[in-house]
Coordinates of C-alpha atoms in Angstrom, one line a residue:
X69 CA 26.2 -0.2 7.5
X70 CA 26.0 2.3 10.2
X71 CA 28.2 5.3 9.8
X72 CA 30.1 4.6 13.2
X73 CA 32.0 2.0 11.0
X74 CA 34.8 2.3 9.0
X75 CA 34.8 0.8 5.8
X76 CA 37.7 0.3 3.7
X77 CA 37.0 -1.6 0.1
X78 CA 39.8 -4.4 -0.5
X79 CA 40.4 -6.9 -3.6
X80 CA 39.8 -10.5 -3.2
X81 CA 42.4 -11.9 -5.6
X82 CA 41.5 -15.3 -7.6
X83 CA 42.5 -18.5 -5.7
X84 CA 41.6 -22.2 -6.2
X85 CA 39.5 -23.9 -3.9
X86 CA 42.1 -26.4 -2.8
X87 CA 44.2 -22.6 -1.9
X88 CA 41.1 -21.1 -0.1
X89 CA 40.0 -24.4 2.3
X90 CA 43.9 -25.3 3.1
X91 CA 45.0 -21.2 4.2
X92 CA 47.1 -20.9 7.2
X93 CA 45.2 -20.4 9.8
X94 CA 42.4 -22.6 9.1
X95 CA 43.0 -24.6 12.5
X96 CA 40.7 -24.7 15.4
X97 CA 40.3 -20.9 16.4
X98 CA 41.9 -20.0 20.1
X99 CA 40.6 -17.6 22.5
X100 CA 42.6 -14.8 20.8
X101 CA 41.9 -15.4 17.5
X102 CA 38.5 -13.7 15.6
X103 CA 35.5 -15.1 15.1
X104 CA 32.5 -15.1 13.1
X105 CA 29.2 -14.5 15.5
X106 CA 26.8 -14.7 12.2
X107 CA 26.7 -14.9 8.4
X108 CA 23.9 -15.0 5.7
X109 CA 23.2 -14.6 2.0
X110 CA 21.1 -12.3 0.3
X111 CA 19.2 -11.9 -4.0
X112 CA 21.0 -9.5 -5.0
X113 CA 22.3 -6.7 -2.7
X114 CA 22.0 -5.9 1.2
X115 CA 21.8 -3.1 3.8
X116 CA 21.5 -2.3 6.9
X117 CA 17.6 -2.1 7.0
X118 CA 16.0 -5.2 6.7
X119 CA 13.3 -3.5 4.1
X120 CA 13.7 -4.7 0.8
X121 CA 16.6 -7.4 2.0
X122 CA 15.8 -11.2 0.7
X123 CA 17.1 -13.6 2.3
X124 CA 19.0 -16.8 0.6
X125 CA 18.0 -19.6 3.0
X126 CA 20.2 -22.7 2.9
X127 CA 19.4 -25.0 -0.1
X128 CA 17.4 -21.6 -1.4
X129 CA 16.8 -20.9 -4.7
X130 CA 17.7 -17.7 -6.5
X131 CA 17.5 -16.1 -10.1
X132 CA 19.6 -14.1 -12.1
X133 CA 20.1 -11.2 -9.4
X134 CA 23.6 -12.2 -7.9
X135 CA 24.3 -12.7 -4.4
X136 CA 25.6 -10.6 -1.3
X137 CA 27.2 -12.2 1.9
X138 CA 27.2 -11.0 4.8
X139 CA 29.3 -11.4 8.4
X140 CA 29.0 -9.7 11.5
X141 CA 32.5 -10.2 12.8
X142 CA 34.5 -9.8 16.3
X143 CA 38.3 -9.6 17.5
X144 CA 38.6 -9.4 21.3
X145 CA 41.4 -7.7 20.9
X146 CA 40.0 -4.7 19.0
X147 CA 41.3 -3.5 15.8
X148 CA 39.5 -4.4 12.3
X149 CA 38.6 -7.9 10.9
X150 CA 38.4 -9.4 7.4
X151 CA 36.0 -12.1 6.2
X152 CA 37.2 -14.4 3.8
X153 CA 34.3 -15.7 2.2
X154 CA 34.5 -19.0 -0.1
X155 CA 32.0 -19.9 -2.4
X156 CA 32.5 -22.6 -5.2
X157 CA 30.8 -24.4 -7.6
X158 CA 29.5 -28.3 -6.8
X159 CA 32.3 -29.7 -8.7
X160 CA 34.5 -27.7 -6.4
X161 CA 35.7 -24.7 -8.5
X162 CA 36.1 -21.2 -7.0
X163 CA 33.8 -19.0 -7.9
X164 CA 35.1 -15.0 -7.6
X165 CA 33.8 -12.8 -4.3
X166 CA 34.4 -9.0 -4.7
X167 CA 34.0 -5.5 -3.1
X168 CA 34.8 -7.5 0.4
X169 CA 35.1 -4.9 3.5
X170 CA 37.1 -4.6 6.4
X171 CA 35.3 -3.4 9.8
X172 CA 35.6 -2.9 13.1
X173 CA 34.9 -5.5 15.6
X174 CA 31.4 -5.8 16.4
X175 CA 30.7 -4.8 12.4
X176 CA 29.1 -6.3 9.5
X177 CA 31.4 -7.2 6.3
X178 CA 30.2 -7.5 2.8
X179 CA 31.0 -9.2 -0.5
X180 CA 29.0 -9.7 -3.5
X181 CA 29.1 -12.2 -6.2
X182 CA 27.9 -11.3 -9.9
X183 CA 25.3 -12.5 -11.5
X184 CA 27.6 -13.0 -14.3
X185 CA 29.7 -15.6 -12.5
X186 CA 26.6 -17.3 -10.9
X187 CA 24.9 -19.4 -13.8
X188 CA 22.4 -21.8 -14.1
X189 CA 24.1 -24.6 -11.4
X190 CA 24.4 -25.6 -7.8
X191 CA 27.1 -24.0 -5.3
X192 CA 28.0 -23.5 -1.4
X193 CA 29.1 -21.1 0.2
X194 CA 31.5 -20.0 4.0
X195 CA 32.9 -17.6 5.3
X196 CA 35.6 -17.3 8.3
X197 CA 37.6 -14.1 9.8
X198 CA 41.0 -12.9 9.5
X199 CA 42.5 -10.2 12.1
X200 CA 45.2 -7.2 11.6
X201 CA 47.3 -9.7 13.1
X202 CA 47.2 -12.4 10.5
X203 CA 44.8 -14.7 12.4
X204 CA 42.3 -16.5 11.3
X205 CA 39.1 -18.0 12.8
X206 CA 37.2 -21.1 12.1
X207 CA 35.2 -21.6 8.7
X208 CA 31.5 -21.0 9.2
X209 CA 29.5 -24.7 7.9
X210 CA 28.9 -24.7 3.9
X211 CA 25.7 -23.4 2.7
X212 CA 24.1 -25.0 -0.5
X213 CA 22.1 -22.8 -2.7
X214 CA 20.9 -23.2 -6.2
X215 CA 20.9 -20.9 -9.6
X216 CA 18.4 -20.6 -12.3
X217 CA 19.4 -17.6 -14.3
X218 CA 17.2 -18.5 -17.2
X219 CA 14.4 -16.1 -17.0
X220 CA 11.0 -16.5 -18.9
X221 CA 11.4 -15.0 -22.8
X222 CA 8.0 -15.7 -24.0
X223 CA 5.2 -12.3 -23.2
X224 CA 2.4 -13.0 -21.1
X225 CA -0.5 -13.7 -23.3
X226 CA -3.8 -11.7 -22.5
X227 CA -7.3 -12.7 -23.4
X228 CA -10.8 -13.2 -22.0
X229 CA -11.4 -15.6 -19.0
X230 CA -13.0 -17.8 -21.9
X231 CA -9.3 -17.7 -24.0
X232 CA -11.8 -14.9 -26.7
X233 CA -9.4 -11.5 -28.1
X234 CA -10.1 -8.8 -25.9
X235 CA -13.7 -6.6 -27.1
X236 CA -14.3 -3.1 -26.0
X237 CA -16.3 -3.7 -22.9
X238 CA -18.6 0.2 -20.9
X239 CA -16.8 1.4 -18.3
X240 CA -17.5 1.3 -14.8
X241 CA -17.9 -2.7 -15.2
X242 CA -15.5 -5.5 -13.8
X243 CA -13.8 -7.6 -16.4
X244 CA -12.4 -11.1 -16.2
X245 CA -9.0 -11.9 -17.7
X246 CA -6.5 -14.7 -18.5
X247 CA -2.7 -14.1 -18.1
X248 CA -1.1 -17.1 -19.4
X249 CA 2.6 -18.2 -20.4
X250 CA 3.9 -21.5 -21.2
X251 CA 6.9 -22.2 -19.2
X252 CA 6.1 -25.0 -16.5
X253 CA 7.8 -23.3 -13.4
X254 CA 5.7 -20.3 -13.0
X255 CA 5.8 -18.7 -9.2
X256 CA 3.3 -16.0 -10.5
X257 CA 1.9 -13.1 -12.4
X258 CA 2.5 -9.5 -11.6
X259 CA 0.0 -6.9 -13.3
X260 CA -0.6 -3.2 -12.7
X261 CA -3.8 -1.2 -14.1
X262 CA -2.4 2.1 -15.5
X263 CA 1.3 3.0 -14.2
X264 CA 4.8 0.8 -14.7
X265 CA 5.4 -2.5 -12.9
X266 CA 7.9 -2.3 -10.0
X267 CA 11.1 -2.5 -11.5
X268 CA 12.0 -3.4 -7.2
X269 CA 13.9 -6.8 -7.2
X270 CA 11.5 -8.4 -5.0
X271 CA 9.2 -9.3 -7.3
X272 CA 6.3 -7.7 -8.0
X273 CA 6.5 -5.1 -5.1
X274 CA 3.6 -2.5 -4.6
X275 CA 1.5 -4.1 -7.4
X276 CA -1.4 -6.8 -7.9
X277 CA 0.3 -10.9 -7.4
X278 CA -1.4 -13.5 -8.2
X279 CA 1.0 -16.9 -7.1
X280 CA 0.6 -20.0 -8.8
X281 CA 0.9 -23.7 -8.0
X282 CA 3.4 -26.5 -9.5
X283 CA 2.6 -26.4 -12.9
X284 CA 0.1 -24.1 -13.5
X285 CA 0.7 -22.1 -16.0
X286 CA -2.5 -19.9 -16.8
X287 CA -4.7 -17.5 -14.1
X288 CA -7.7 -15.4 -14.0
X289 CA -7.7 -11.7 -12.7
X290 CA -10.7 -9.4 -12.0
X291 CA -10.2 -6.1 -13.1
X292 CA -12.5 -2.4 -13.0
X293 CA -12.6 -0.9 -15.6
X294 CA -13.7 2.8 -14.9
X295 CA -12.2 5.0 -17.5
X296 CA -14.6 6.1 -20.9
X297 CA -10.8 6.4 -22.2
X298 CA -9.8 2.7 -21.4
X299 CA -6.7 1.5 -19.7
X300 CA -3.5 0.3 -19.5
X301 CA -3.0 -3.1 -18.4
X302 CA 1.1 -4.5 -17.9
X303 CA 1.6 -7.5 -16.9
X304 CA 4.5 -10.0 -16.5
X305 CA 5.9 -13.4 -15.3
X306 CA 8.1 -14.8 -12.3
X307 CA 9.5 -18.6 -12.5
X308 CA 10.7 -20.1 -9.3
X309 CA 13.4 -18.1 -9.1
X310 CA 12.5 -15.2 -9.3
X311 CA 13.5 -14.3 -13.0
X312 CA 10.6 -11.8 -15.0
X313 CA 9.6 -12.2 -18.2
X314 CA 9.2 -9.2 -20.1
X315 CA 6.7 -6.8 -19.2
X316 CA 3.3 -7.5 -21.7
X317 CA 1.4 -3.8 -22.7
X318 CA -2.7 -4.3 -23.3
X319 CA -4.7 -2.2 -23.6
X320 CA -8.3 -2.6 -22.9
X321 CA -10.9 -0.8 -24.6
X322 CA -14.1 0.7 -23.0
X323 CA -17.1 3.3 -23.7
X324 CA -19.4 5.5 -21.6
X325 CA -20.4 3.9 -18.2
X326 CA -24.3 3.4 -18.0
X327 CA -25.9 6.1 -16.0
X328 CA -29.0 6.4 -13.6
X329 CA -31.7 9.2 -15.0
X330 CA -33.4 11.5 -12.7
X331 CA -37.4 11.1 -12.5
X332 CA -38.6 12.0 -15.8
X333 CA -36.3 12.2 -17.8
X334 CA -34.5 9.7 -20.5
X335 CA -31.7 9.1 -22.5
X336 CA -33.5 11.0 -25.3
X337 CA -33.4 14.3 -23.3
X338 CA -30.8 14.2 -21.5
X339 CA -26.1 14.2 -21.3
X340 CA -25.5 11.7 -19.0
X341 CA -24.3 11.8 -15.7
X342 CA -24.6 10.4 -12.6
X343 CA -27.1 11.6 -10.2
X344 CA -26.2 14.6 -7.9
X345 CA -25.1 13.1 -4.5
X346 CA -24.5 9.6 -6.0
X347 CA -20.8 8.6 -5.6
X348 CA -21.5 5.0 -6.9
X349 CA -23.8 5.1 -9.8
X350 CA -26.5 3.1 -8.4
X351 CA -29.2 5.7 -8.8
X352 CA -28.7 6.7 -4.2
X353 CA -27.7 9.7 -2.8
X354 CA -24.5 8.8 -0.5
X355 CA -22.5 10.8 2.1
X356 CA -18.3 10.8 3.1
X357 CA -17.4 10.4 6.4
X358 CA -14.1 11.6 7.9
X359 CA -12.5 9.3 10.5
X360 CA -10.6 11.0 13.3
X361 CA -7.5 9.2 12.4
X362 CA -7.6 11.0 8.6
X363 CA -9.3 8.2 6.7
X364 CA -12.1 8.4 4.9
X365 CA -15.6 6.7 4.7
X366 CA -18.0 6.1 1.7
X367 CA -21.7 5.8 3.6
X368 CA -24.2 4.3 0.5
X369 CA -27.8 4.5 1.1
X370 CA -30.4 2.1 -0.1
X371 CA -33.0 4.2 -1.0
X372 CA -34.7 4.3 2.8
X373 CA -32.4 5.7 4.6
X374 CA -30.1 3.4 5.9
X375 CA -26.5 3.0 4.8
X376 CA -23.7 0.9 4.1
X377 CA -19.9 1.5 4.7
X378 CA -16.3 1.2 2.8
X379 CA -13.2 2.6 3.8
X380 CA -12.1 4.7 0.9
X381 CA -9.3 6.6 1.5
X382 CA -6.4 5.7 4.0
X383 CA -5.0 9.0 5.6
X384 CA -4.6 12.7 4.9
X385 CA -8.6 13.8 5.4
X386 CA -8.6 14.4 9.2
X387 CA -10.5 18.0 9.7
X388 CA -11.5 18.0 6.3
X389 CA -14.5 20.5 4.6
X390 CA -16.2 17.9 1.9
X391 CA -18.5 18.6 -0.6
X392 CA -19.8 16.3 -3.5
X393 CA -22.4 17.4 -6.4
X394 CA -21.7 16.8 -9.9
X395 CA -19.4 15.6 -12.4
X396 CA -16.4 18.5 -12.8
X397 CA -13.3 16.4 -14.4
X398 CA -12.6 13.2 -16.0
X399 CA -11.2 10.2 -14.7
X400 CA -7.6 11.5 -15.3
X401 CA -8.4 15.0 -14.4
X402 CA -7.0 16.4 -17.4
X403 CA -9.2 18.3 -20.4
X404 CA -10.6 15.7 -21.8
X405 CA -14.3 15.2 -21.7
X406 CA -15.8 14.4 -18.3
X407 CA -16.9 11.3 -17.3
X408 CA -20.0 11.3 -15.6
X409 CA -19.2 10.6 -12.5
X410 CA -19.6 12.8 -9.3
X411 CA -16.4 14.2 -8.1
X412 CA -15.3 15.4 -4.8
X413 CA -13.7 18.7 -3.4
X414 CA -12.2 19.2 -0.6
X415 CA -10.8 21.6 1.7
X416 CA -7.7 19.8 3.5
X417 CA -5.5 20.5 7.0
X418 CA -3.4 22.6 5.2
X419 CA -6.0 25.3 4.1
X420 CA -5.9 24.5 0.4
X421 CA -9.0 23.1 -1.6
X422 CA -8.8 20.5 -3.9
X423 CA -10.5 18.9 -6.7
X424 CA -10.5 15.0 -6.9
X425 CA -11.9 13.2 -9.7
X426 CA -14.6 10.5 -8.5
X427 CA -13.5 7.1 -9.2
X428 CA -17.0 5.9 -10.2
X429 CA -16.9 3.8 -7.4
X430 CA -17.1 6.2 -4.7
X431 CA -13.5 6.6 -4.0
X432 CA -11.7 10.2 -5.0
X433 CA -8.4 9.8 -7.2
X434 CA -5.4 11.4 -5.2
X435 CA -3.1 10.7 -7.7
X436 CA -5.1 13.0 -10.4
X437 CA -5.7 15.6 -7.7
X438 CA -5.6 19.3 -8.5
X439 CA -5.4 22.1 -6.3
X440 CA -8.0 25.5 -6.9
X441 CA -6.3 28.6 -6.0
X442 CA -8.4 30.9 -3.6
X443 CA -9.7 34.4 -5.1
X444 CA -7.5 36.7 -4.4
X445 CA -10.2 38.6 -2.2
X446 CA -10.1 35.6 0.5
X447 CA -6.7 37.4 1.5
X448 CA -3.4 35.6 2.9
X449 CA -5.5 33.1 4.6
X450 CA -6.7 32.1 1.0
X451 CA -9.4 28.5 1.3
X452 CA -8.5 28.9 5.6
X453 CA -11.4 31.4 5.7
X454 CA -14.0 28.8 4.6
X455 CA -16.3 27.3 7.4
X456 CA -17.9 25.0 4.8
X457 CA -18.6 23.9 1.2
X458 CA -21.6 22.6 -0.5
X459 CA -21.6 21.2 -4.1
X460 CA -25.5 21.6 -4.9
X461 CA -25.8 21.1 -8.4
X462 CA -27.3 24.0 -10.6
X463 CA -28.4 25.9 -8.1
X464 CA -28.1 29.5 -9.4
X465 CA -29.5 28.3 -12.6
X466 CA -27.6 30.5 -14.9
X467 CA -28.7 30.2 -18.5
X468 CA -26.1 32.7 -19.9
X469 CA -23.2 30.8 -22.5
X470 CA -20.5 29.6 -20.4
X471 CA -22.7 29.0 -17.1
X472 CA -25.9 26.9 -18.7
X473 CA -26.2 23.7 -16.9
X474 CA -23.4 24.3 -14.6
X475 CA -22.5 22.6 -11.3
X476 CA -22.6 25.5 -8.7
X477 CA -20.3 25.3 -5.1
X478 CA -21.4 27.2 -2.5
X479 CA -19.5 27.9 0.6
X480 CA -19.8 29.7 4.0
X481 CA -17.0 31.6 4.1
X482 CA -15.5 34.7 6.7
X483 CA -15.3 38.2 5.8
X484 CA -12.3 38.2 7.4
X485 CA -9.3 36.8 8.9
X486 CA -10.9 37.1 12.8
X487 CA -14.3 35.6 11.2
X488 CA -15.9 38.4 12.8
X489 CA -19.2 37.3 10.8
X490 CA -19.5 35.2 7.6
X491 CA -21.0 34.9 4.2
X492 CA -23.0 32.2 2.1
X493 CA -21.4 32.5 -1.3
X494 CA -22.6 31.0 -4.6
X495 CA -19.6 30.3 -7.2
X496 CA -21.1 29.5 -10.6
X497 CA -20.1 26.3 -12.4
X498 CA -18.4 27.1 -15.4
X499 CA -19.8 24.8 -18.6
X500 CA -18.5 24.9 -22.1
X501 CA -20.7 26.6 -24.3
X502 CA -20.8 23.8 -27.4
X503 CA -22.4 21.0 -25.1
X504 CA -22.7 22.5 -21.4
X505 CA -20.5 20.1 -19.7
X506 CA -18.0 21.1 -17.1
X507 CA -15.3 23.7 -17.9
X508 CA -12.3 21.2 -16.7
X509 CA -9.9 24.2 -16.5
X510 CA -11.7 26.4 -14.3
X511 CA -14.9 24.3 -12.7
X512 CA -16.0 27.8 -11.3
X513 CA -16.2 31.3 -11.5
X514 CA -14.2 32.5 -8.2
X515 CA -14.0 35.7 -9.9
X516 CA -17.1 36.8 -9.9
X517 CA -19.8 35.3 -7.0
X518 CA -23.3 33.9 -8.5
X519 CA -25.1 35.1 -5.6
X520 CA -23.7 36.8 -1.6
X521 CA -26.2 36.7 0.5
X522 CA -25.9 38.5 3.4
X523 CA -23.0 38.6 6.6
X524 CA -25.1 36.4 9.5
X525 CA -24.4 32.9 8.4
X526 CA -21.5 32.3 10.8
X527 CA -23.6 30.6 13.4
X528 CA -25.0 28.4 10.5
X529 CA -24.5 25.0 9.0
X530 CA -26.2 24.3 5.5
X531 CA -28.0 20.9 6.1
X532 CA -29.1 20.6 2.4
X533 CA -29.8 22.3 -0.7
X534 CA -32.6 20.8 -2.8
X535 CA -36.5 21.8 -3.6
X536 CA -38.3 21.1 -0.7
X537 CA -41.7 22.9 -2.1
X538 CA -41.6 21.7 -5.6
X539 CA -41.5 25.0 -7.3
X540 CA -38.7 24.0 -9.9
X541 CA -36.0 26.2 -7.3
X542 CA -33.3 24.9 -5.0
X543 CA -33.9 26.1 -1.5
X544 CA -31.6 26.1 1.4
X545 CA -32.1 23.9 4.7
X546 CA -30.1 25.3 8.0
X547 CA -29.0 25.1 11.1
X548 CA -28.7 27.9 14.0
X549 CA -26.1 26.6 16.3
X550 CA -27.4 29.2 18.9
X551 CA -30.7 28.4 19.2
X552 CA -30.7 24.8 18.0
X553 CA -33.3 25.4 15.2
X554 CA -33.6 24.4 11.9
X555 CA -34.6 27.3 9.2
X556 CA -36.1 27.4 5.8
X557 CA -34.8 29.7 2.8
X558 CA -36.7 28.9 -0.3
X559 CA -34.7 29.5 -3.3
X560 CA -36.2 32.2 -6.1
X561 CA -34.9 33.5 -9.5
X562 CA -35.7 36.9 -9.7
X563 CA -37.3 38.6 -13.3
X564 CA -33.0 39.7 -14.3
X565 CA -33.1 35.6 -14.1
X566 CA -30.1 35.7 -10.9
X567 CA -30.7 33.6 -8.1
X568 CA -31.5 34.6 -4.5
X569 CA -33.0 33.9 -1.1
X570 CA -36.2 34.4 0.3
X571 CA -36.8 35.7 4.0
X572 CA -36.7 32.2 6.1
X573 CA -39.4 30.5 8.0
X574 CA -39.0 28.0 11.5
X575 CA -38.9 24.6 9.6
X576 CA -37.9 22.5 13.0
X577 CA -38.1 24.2 16.5
X578 CA -35.6 23.2 19.4
X579 CA -33.3 19.9 20.0
X580 CA -31.1 20.7 17.0
X581 CA -28.3 22.1 19.2
X582 CA -24.7 20.4 18.5
X583 CA -25.0 19.2 21.9
X584 CA -28.4 17.0 21.3
X585 CA -27.3 16.5 17.2
X586 CA -23.6 16.6 16.9
X587 CA -23.8 16.0 13.0
X588 CA -26.1 16.7 10.6
X589 CA -26.4 16.3 6.7
X590 CA -29.0 16.3 3.7
X591 CA -28.2 15.5 0.4
X592 CA -31.4 16.4 -1.2
X593 CA -34.3 13.4 -1.2
X594 CA -32.7 9.9 0.1
X595 CA -36.2 8.0 -0.5
X596 CA -37.0 6.2 -3.6
X597 CA -36.1 2.7 -6.0
X598 CA -34.1 2.7 -9.2
X599 CA -36.6 1.0 -11.8
X600 CA -35.7 -0.4 -15.3
X601 CA -37.1 1.2 -18.1
X602 CA -37.3 1.1 -22.1
X603 CA -37.9 4.0 -24.7
X604 CA -38.2 3.5 -28.7
X605 CA -36.2 6.0 -30.8
X606 CA -36.6 5.1 -34.5
X607 CA -37.7 1.9 -33.9
X608 CA -34.6 1.1 -31.4
X609 CA -35.3 -0.2 -28.1
X610 CA -33.3 1.4 -25.9
X611 CA -32.9 0.0 -21.7
X612 CA -32.5 2.8 -19.4
X613 CA -32.2 2.7 -15.1
X614 CA -34.6 5.9 -13.9
X615 CA -35.2 6.9 -9.9
X616 CA -38.2 7.0 -8.7
X617 CA -39.0 9.1 -5.6
X618 CA -41.4 7.3 -2.9
X619 CA -44.6 8.9 -3.0
X620 CA -45.4 11.2 -0.4
X621 CA -41.5 12.0 0.5
X622 CA -40.2 13.7 -2.8
X623 CA -38.6 16.2 -0.6
X624 CA -34.9 16.8 0.7
X625 CA -34.3 13.8 4.3
X626 CA -31.7 14.7 6.8
X627 CA -29.6 12.0 8.6
X628 CA -28.3 12.8 12.1
X629 CA -26.0 11.8 14.8
X630 CA -26.7 11.6 18.7
X631 CA -24.2 12.1 21.5
X632 CA -23.1 8.8 23.7
X633 CA -25.1 9.5 25.9
X634 CA -26.0 6.0 27.9
X635 CA -28.8 8.2 29.6
X636 CA -29.8 10.0 27.1
X637 CA -33.3 8.7 25.5
X638 CA -33.9 8.7 21.8
X639 CA -37.3 8.7 20.4
X640 CA -38.1 7.4 16.9
X641 CA -40.5 5.2 15.1
X642 CA -40.0 1.6 13.7
X643 CA -40.8 -0.1 10.2
X644 CA -44.0 -0.2 11.1
X645 CA -44.5 3.4 12.1
X646 CA -44.7 2.7 15.7
X647 CA -43.3 4.3 18.5
X648 CA -40.1 3.3 20.3
X649 CA -37.4 4.6 22.2
X650 CA -33.2 3.5 22.9
X651 CA -30.4 4.8 24.4
X652 CA -26.8 5.2 22.5
X653 CA -24.2 4.7 24.7
X654 CA -21.9 5.4 22.0
X655 CA -24.3 6.9 19.6
X656 CA -26.9 6.6 17.1
X657 CA -27.6 7.4 13.5
X658 CA -31.3 8.7 12.7
X659 CA -32.9 9.5 9.2
X660 CA -36.1 12.3 9.1
X661 CA -37.8 12.3 6.1
X662 CA -38.2 15.7 5.4
X663 CA -41.1 17.3 4.0
X664 CA -42.2 20.6 2.6
X665 CA -42.6 22.8 5.6
X666 CA -41.2 20.2 8.2
X667 CA -39.6 17.0 8.9
X668 CA -41.2 13.9 9.7
X669 CA -40.5 11.5 12.9
X670 CA -36.6 10.1 12.5
X671 CA -36.4 6.1 12.0
X672 CA -33.7 4.4 13.4
X673 CA -30.7 3.7 11.2
X674 CA -27.7 2.9 13.2
X675 CA -27.5 1.4 16.9
X676 CA -24.0 2.3 17.5
X677 CA -20.4 3.9 16.9
X678 CA -21.4 6.8 15.2
X679 CA -20.6 9.2 18.1
X680 CA -16.9 7.9 17.5
X681 CA -16.4 6.4 14.1
X682 CA -16.7 9.9 12.1
X683 CA -16.2 13.2 12.6
X684 CA -18.3 14.4 10.6
X685 CA -21.1 14.0 7.6
X686 CA -21.0 15.3 4.0

């Protein structure tokens, strides 16, 4: 109720229906009498904000929630006004109304009818106003309503779609589940995965709702089984009056997901995780793009440079620096065994660095993210000093205990708060000594960088880290934002086992200023196909999928956007390899196949919207 209104609580004494309907002042109102401007009824409770208020119309049906009655009252003489709410059964018996408020003229008065006083049956209500002088308005017209106070008592039955018992399922698959209940007056089922069901007075608020037609007693839902350690499914059913059944808790048992193997590797020689850069497990590298308004887009590629978009984050991603390249934590974000899904690392606008578990379908999980604290050497500004983060997989190829096969984190970080210069640093990925799985307690060694490469990186953007020259060591490709060239830095492993970079060579000359190609990104080799294979182990035939690079295109590739310019001519080659050109009034997306010493001619893979749809690509 508005704070400006003075509310006095009064007690309404029990009266008979005959007393209420024949009380003095029930005659027609005079100009000096108070009046009821409007009146309404609501399930359970009412507040001055419309959010959460559930109206009960005349001839409506409610459950065992109780009733809140409201009336806007006015008195031309000023002063306070009190409502007289009258609730009766169909037979005319009076029903108590409690907590009736007195309000100033123009205010909204309320009264309550407790659920215990509204057993199953038919009712009607009306209201009139009384001023300080004892004058009464006319009653409003009677409004009928019905109550079904009997909630469904049986739990929901949960089975497979065909009615058979639930059995363990593979993670990262969908499962169709049947929900069933014996009651015949059902409105719908409510369900949630891995979180409690809503206890709101509105059935199933913020959860999944499956409405039912009249007389229907079952429904089929489809759930995503992503966690290798299983899920908890919570279900309830509600009748037409809004009464809910007890909550049914069902355990959905799962086992490890299937993964696509790199070329030349099989289930016999590799612990399985998604390929580096692959966010949804289909075997192809993917991209993430923050939107200008704070949303986050996932672009899944198809092995030929083309991408498809869907939104995986609603807000909070504006101006984020993002990296993805490896499995660092489990689905729940705790110390369990990692799930094999690619995770996301992001420096947000608050200058904090977060690790988001991946859900195996391309979305970062906000609920189980955790903050990664900056090294003390970064000073007060902390992660605010970094210009870029890259997750290249195992870049430094350390073989010592606690680091073998670790997925690293590379950053371009300013040497001081003013960013007078910047260096490239590689923080080694930490692993468990037993199985070389990620150390979820401390995924990176922020105390002792595995590599620091000079202080000349301020005007560079790291575009990709992959093995371009085929020597088995990952290389770095970088864009110089001053001269508009791409430079190639061959990776090398020294005799002492430490990672380093050879002197740079020019990889592409001219045309790569941000004015020419605003956004440029590489996720390594993006061309190839996923092929189904089999291998026999001790007489058992094992089926698996393997990524096979396109012959002659095994190196890392690039995507680049063009500016929004209706006059600028953009050259590319079409699917047949013939030269073509176009203009891009709202920005295009080009795909550049990579080579050992330079790029090939680009393909046009996006014809519009790329100058405005996302602010960057990762």
